């Protein structure tokens, strides 16, 4: 049986207990953590990497939307649970797949869980779980593709810039590698990573902006303010790929 892991986030102990009572009726779900505030929720999600998160919205210090934003690079299924209906539209601007208003009846929670379980196989099929092994001085680091933001060439070395979750896991913002860009390009899927310049490979899922200034094209990726150049010959290909994914 492929057991799915769950984290419960709610500042009300009674609400977490109601969820636990329902979830414990599913043999293929295991609760691996609970949090009563946004900061501890972010820490648990980052470290434990659950499959499913039940998330309250109104909590002390950081709310549920703050948690969702801070952990958006972690691949989990999200369901919001709140006492307020007016957050629904904003909730579905995140990656939430369901929204329940508390106190939710057990049958509604069960229906939501079944919805997540039915979507899980499809969801997992679209997640890159492949990895690179990079030598960083005396260490061998195992880097998930989704933890790479972009790679730049700096002289005889390459600098691998990590996403926020990658930084958290590896305790560093970048990794220096002697692997060539051609070597990276051969290992990384071209559906996800674009060699858009002789000195840069980007994770296209992180692309947030393509701009033209000073007669040159640049892209900007989530999590960085750096303008990454696009070679003239790749501009039309990049625009076509962006249009294809709209």
C-alpha positions as a printed NumPy array, in Angstrom:
array([[  0.   ,   0.   ,   0.   ],
       [  1.322,   3.438,  -0.974],
       [  0.767,   5.418,   2.228],
       [  0.345,   9.202,   1.944],
       [  1.748,  11.433,   4.673],
       [ -0.292,  14.264,   6.182],
       [  0.41 ,  17.409,   8.205],
       [ -2.385,  19.213,  10.072],
       [ -2.122,  22.977,  10.595],
       [ -4.667,  24.736,  12.8  ],
       [ -4.38 ,  26.907,  15.899],
       [ -7.454,  25.229,  17.406],
       [ -6.683,  21.838,  19.031],
       [-10.332,  20.775,  18.674],
       [-10.222,  21.379,  14.918],
       [ -7.052,  19.284,  14.574],
       [ -8.64 ,  16.501,  16.616],
       [-11.733,  16.476,  14.388],
       [ -9.476,  16.041,  11.372],
       [ -7.465,  13.311,  13.081],
       [-10.647,  11.381,  13.897],
       [-11.557,  11.283,  10.212],
       [ -8.065,  10.723,   8.798],
       [ -7.396,   7.796,  11.117],
       [-10.192,   5.959,   9.323],
       [ -8.044,   5.838,   6.159],
       [ -5.463,   3.046,   6.105],
       [ -3.471,   4.787,   3.374],
       [ -3.009,   8.063,   5.294],
       [ -0.467,   8.68 ,   8.058],
       [ -0.306,  11.88 ,  10.102],
       [  3.356,  12.869,  10.469],
       [  2.993,  16.286,  12.032],
       [  0.789,  18.982,  13.551],
       [  1.301,  22.724,  13.851],
       [ -0.637,  25.452,  15.617],
       [  0.955,  28.473,  13.949],
       [  2.345,  29.516,  10.592],
       [  6.043,  29.506,  11.45 ],
       [  6.091,  25.965,  12.799],
       [  3.9  ,  24.868,   9.869],
       [  6.473,  26.147,   7.363],
       [  9.301,  24.418,   9.231],
       [  7.464,  21.09 ,   9.365],
       [  6.462,  21.185,   5.699],
       [ 10.013,  22.057,   4.627],
       [ 11.588,  19.303,   6.715],
       [  9.002,  16.507,   6.551],
       [  7.825,  17.097,   2.944],
       [  4.292,  15.689,   3.332],
       [  2.04 ,  14.496,   0.538],
       [ -1.017,  16.323,   1.917],
       [ -1.48 ,  19.43 ,   4.1  ],
       [ -4.709,  20.523,   5.802],
       [ -4.206,  24.241,   6.401],
       [ -6.126,  26.774,   8.462],
       [ -6.075,  30.399,   7.226],
       [ -6.384,  32.691,  10.24 ],
       [ -3.523,  31.914,  12.636],
       [ -1.115,  33.914,  14.818],
       [  1.758,  35.81 ,  13.132],
       [  1.662,  34.063,   9.745],
       [ -1.623,  33.057,   8.119],
       [ -2.365,  30.113,   5.854],
       [ -1.657,  32.086,   2.68 ],
       [  1.785,  32.995,   4.048],
       [  2.425,  29.308,   4.686],
       [  1.254,  28.3  ,   1.208],
       [  3.474,  30.939,  -0.421],
       [  6.553,  30.039,   1.632],
       [  6.205,  26.34 ,   0.786],
       [  4.976,  26.585,  -2.799],
       [  8.059,  24.777,  -4.103],
       [  7.285,  21.691,  -2.007],
       [  5.203,  19.159,  -3.884],
       [  2.157,  18.514,  -1.703],
       [ -1.605,  18.596,  -2.072],
       [ -3.24 ,  21.443,  -0.195],
       [ -6.691,  21.775,   1.318],
       [ -7.69 ,  24.914,   3.196],
       [ -9.982,  24.683,   6.208],
       [-11.306,  27.916,   7.677],
       [-14.292,  29.367,   9.497],
       [-14.614,  32.085,   6.857],
       [-16.154,  31.691,   3.401],
       [-14.802,  34.962,   1.985],
       [-11.293,  33.55 ,   1.537],
       [-12.407,  31.025,  -1.082],
       [-11.436,  32.974,  -4.207],
       [ -8.023,  33.843,  -2.838],
       [ -7.516,  30.241,  -1.718],
       [ -7.92 ,  28.922,  -5.233],
       [ -5.29 ,  31.359,  -6.481],
       [ -2.876,  29.083,  -4.629],
       [ -2.365,  25.401,  -5.436],
       [ -5.24 ,  24.381,  -3.144],
       [ -7.433,  21.63 ,  -4.526],
       [-10.233,  22.055,  -1.977],
       [-11.658,  24.522,   0.548],
       [-13.752,  23.507,   3.525],
       [-15.588,  25.825,   5.907],
       [-15.326,  24.878,   9.598],
       [-16.87 ,  23.149,  11.328],
       [-16.843,  20.748,   8.386],
       [-18.993,  17.657,   8.64 ],
       [-17.041,  14.354,   8.588],
       [-18.66 ,  13.319,   5.304],
       [-17.356,  16.497,   3.635],
       [-13.849,  15.843,   4.918],
       [-14.059,  12.241,   3.679],
       [-15.195,  13.436,   0.265],
       [-12.304,  15.892,   0.106],
       [ -9.79 ,  13.213,   1.097],
       [-11.106,  10.837,  -1.556],
       [-10.772,  13.626,  -4.092],
       [ -7.114,  14.067,  -3.141],
       [ -6.381,  10.359,  -3.207],
       [ -7.926,  10.024,  -6.653],
       [ -5.842,  12.898,  -7.946],
       [ -2.623,  11.735,  -6.306],
       [ -1.455,   9.366,  -9.064],
       [ -2.065,  12.013, -11.722],
       [ -0.4  ,  14.629,  -9.536],
       [  2.705,  12.54 ,  -8.942],
       [  3.062,  11.813, -12.653],
       [  3.683,  15.515, -13.267],
       [  6.368,  15.961, -10.596],
       [  9.999,  15.655, -11.478],
       [ 11.615,  13.393,  -8.9  ],
       [ 14.844,  12.838, -10.829],
       [ 18.073,  13.973,  -9.277],
       [ 21.595,  15.077, -10.052],
       [ 24.624,  14.084,  -8.015],
       [ 27.107,  16.956,  -7.815],
       [ 30.53 ,  17.058,  -6.216],
       [ 30.924,  20.122,  -4.02 ],
       [ 34.508,  19.982,  -2.768],
       [ 34.634,  16.855,  -0.576],
       [ 30.87 ,  16.323,  -0.538],
       [ 28.476,  14.57 ,  -2.875],
       [ 25.196,  16.485,  -3.012],
       [ 21.989,  14.943,  -4.352],
       [ 19.963,  17.737,  -5.975],
       [ 16.38 ,  17.285,  -7.109],
       [ 15.672,  18.885, -10.485],
       [ 12.904,  20.979,  -8.913],
       [ 15.438,  22.481,  -6.489],
       [ 17.464,  24.028,  -9.33 ],
       [ 16.542,  27.617, -10.197],
       [ 19.188,  28.235, -12.846],
       [ 22.771,  27.368, -13.735],
       [ 25.371,  29.883, -14.876],
       [ 28.825,  29.434, -16.307],
       [ 31.594,  31.308, -14.49 ],
       [ 34.926,  30.668, -16.163],
       [ 35.899,  27.027, -15.805],
       [ 33.142,  26.362, -13.241],
       [ 29.356,  26.31 , -13.167],
       [ 27.301,  27.85 , -10.361],
       [ 24.012,  26.041,  -9.602],
       [ 21.527,  28.449,  -8.018],
       [ 19.   ,  26.702,  -5.804],
       [ 15.33 ,  27.448,  -5.139],
       [ 14.204,  28.456,  -1.654],
       [ 13.419,  24.877,  -0.655],
       [ 16.722,  23.718,  -2.141],
       [ 18.577,  26.326,  -0.068],
       [ 16.789,  25.125,   3.054],
       [ 17.629,  21.473,   2.452],
       [ 21.278,  21.947,   1.459],
       [ 22.066,  24.947,   3.7  ],
       [ 23.53 ,  26.89 ,   0.795],
       [ 22.305,  29.206,  -1.94 ],
       [ 24.582,  27.897,  -4.68 ],
       [ 26.726,  24.894,  -5.52 ],
       [ 29.915,  25.163,  -7.576],
       [ 30.448,  22.359, -10.071],
       [ 33.057,  21.468, -12.693],
       [ 30.4  ,  19.822, -14.865],
       [ 30.055,  21.663, -18.178],
       [ 26.81 ,  23.301, -19.289],
       [ 26.684,  20.732, -22.081],
       [ 26.917,  18.047, -19.39 ],
       [ 24.06 ,  19.598, -17.439],
       [ 22.009,  19.969, -20.603],
       [ 22.423,  16.273, -21.369],
       [ 21.172,  15.283, -17.9  ],
       [ 18.284,  17.726, -17.482],
       [ 14.919,  17.277, -19.27 ],
       [ 14.56 ,  19.825, -22.099],
       [ 10.838,  20.081, -21.339],
       [ 11.735,  21.733, -18.011],
       [ 15.193,  23.258, -18.514],
       [ 16.081,  25.704, -21.285],
       [ 19.591,  26.52 , -22.487],
       [ 18.696,  30.08 , -23.409],
       [ 22.231,  31.448, -23.55 ],
       [ 25.733,  30.05 , -23.915],
       [ 26.266,  30.762, -20.2  ],
       [ 22.839,  29.975, -18.713],
       [ 20.352,  27.14 , -18.251],
       [ 17.082,  27.994, -16.499],
       [ 14.347,  25.963, -14.853],
       [ 11.441,  27.102, -17.047],
       [  8.87 ,  26.317, -14.362],
       [ 10.39 ,  29.235, -12.425],
       [  9.996,  31.743, -15.269],
       [  7.976,  34.829, -14.297],
       [  9.028,  37.498, -16.815],
       [ 10.486,  37.956, -20.308],
       [ 11.511,  41.528, -21.003],
       [ 13.258,  43.581, -23.667],
       [ 15.584,  46.421, -22.735],
       [ 18.652,  48.058, -24.261],
       [ 18.029,  46.002, -27.427],
       [ 18.413,  42.73 , -25.546],
       [ 16.049,  40.133, -24.094],
       [ 16.187,  38.973, -20.488],
       [ 14.2  ,  36.656, -18.243],
       [ 13.519,  36.826, -14.529],
       [ 12.889,  33.751, -12.392],
       [ 10.951,  33.345,  -9.156],
       [ 13.148,  33.879,  -6.128],
       [ 15.724,  36.112,  -7.812],
       [ 15.938,  39.681,  -9.084],
       [ 18.745,  38.909, -11.511],
       [ 18.152,  39.611, -15.203],
       [ 19.287,  36.515, -17.11 ],
       [ 20.167,  37.161, -20.769],
       [ 18.509,  35.321, -23.637],
       [ 20.553,  34.777, -26.773],
       [ 19.098,  36.326, -29.913],
       [ 18.745,  32.945, -31.571],
       [ 16.672,  31.509, -28.72 ],
       [ 14.182,  34.385, -28.299],
       [ 11.616,  33.114, -30.819],
       [ 11.853,  29.56 , -29.445],
       [ 11.347,  30.815, -25.897],
       [  8.324,  32.9  , -26.904],
       [  6.813,  29.897, -28.717],
       [  7.299,  27.681, -25.666],
       [  5.738,  30.287, -23.37 ],
       [  2.757,  30.642, -25.709],
       [  2.363,  26.856, -25.9  ],
       [  2.065,  26.63 , -22.094],
       [ -0.456,  29.478, -21.712]])
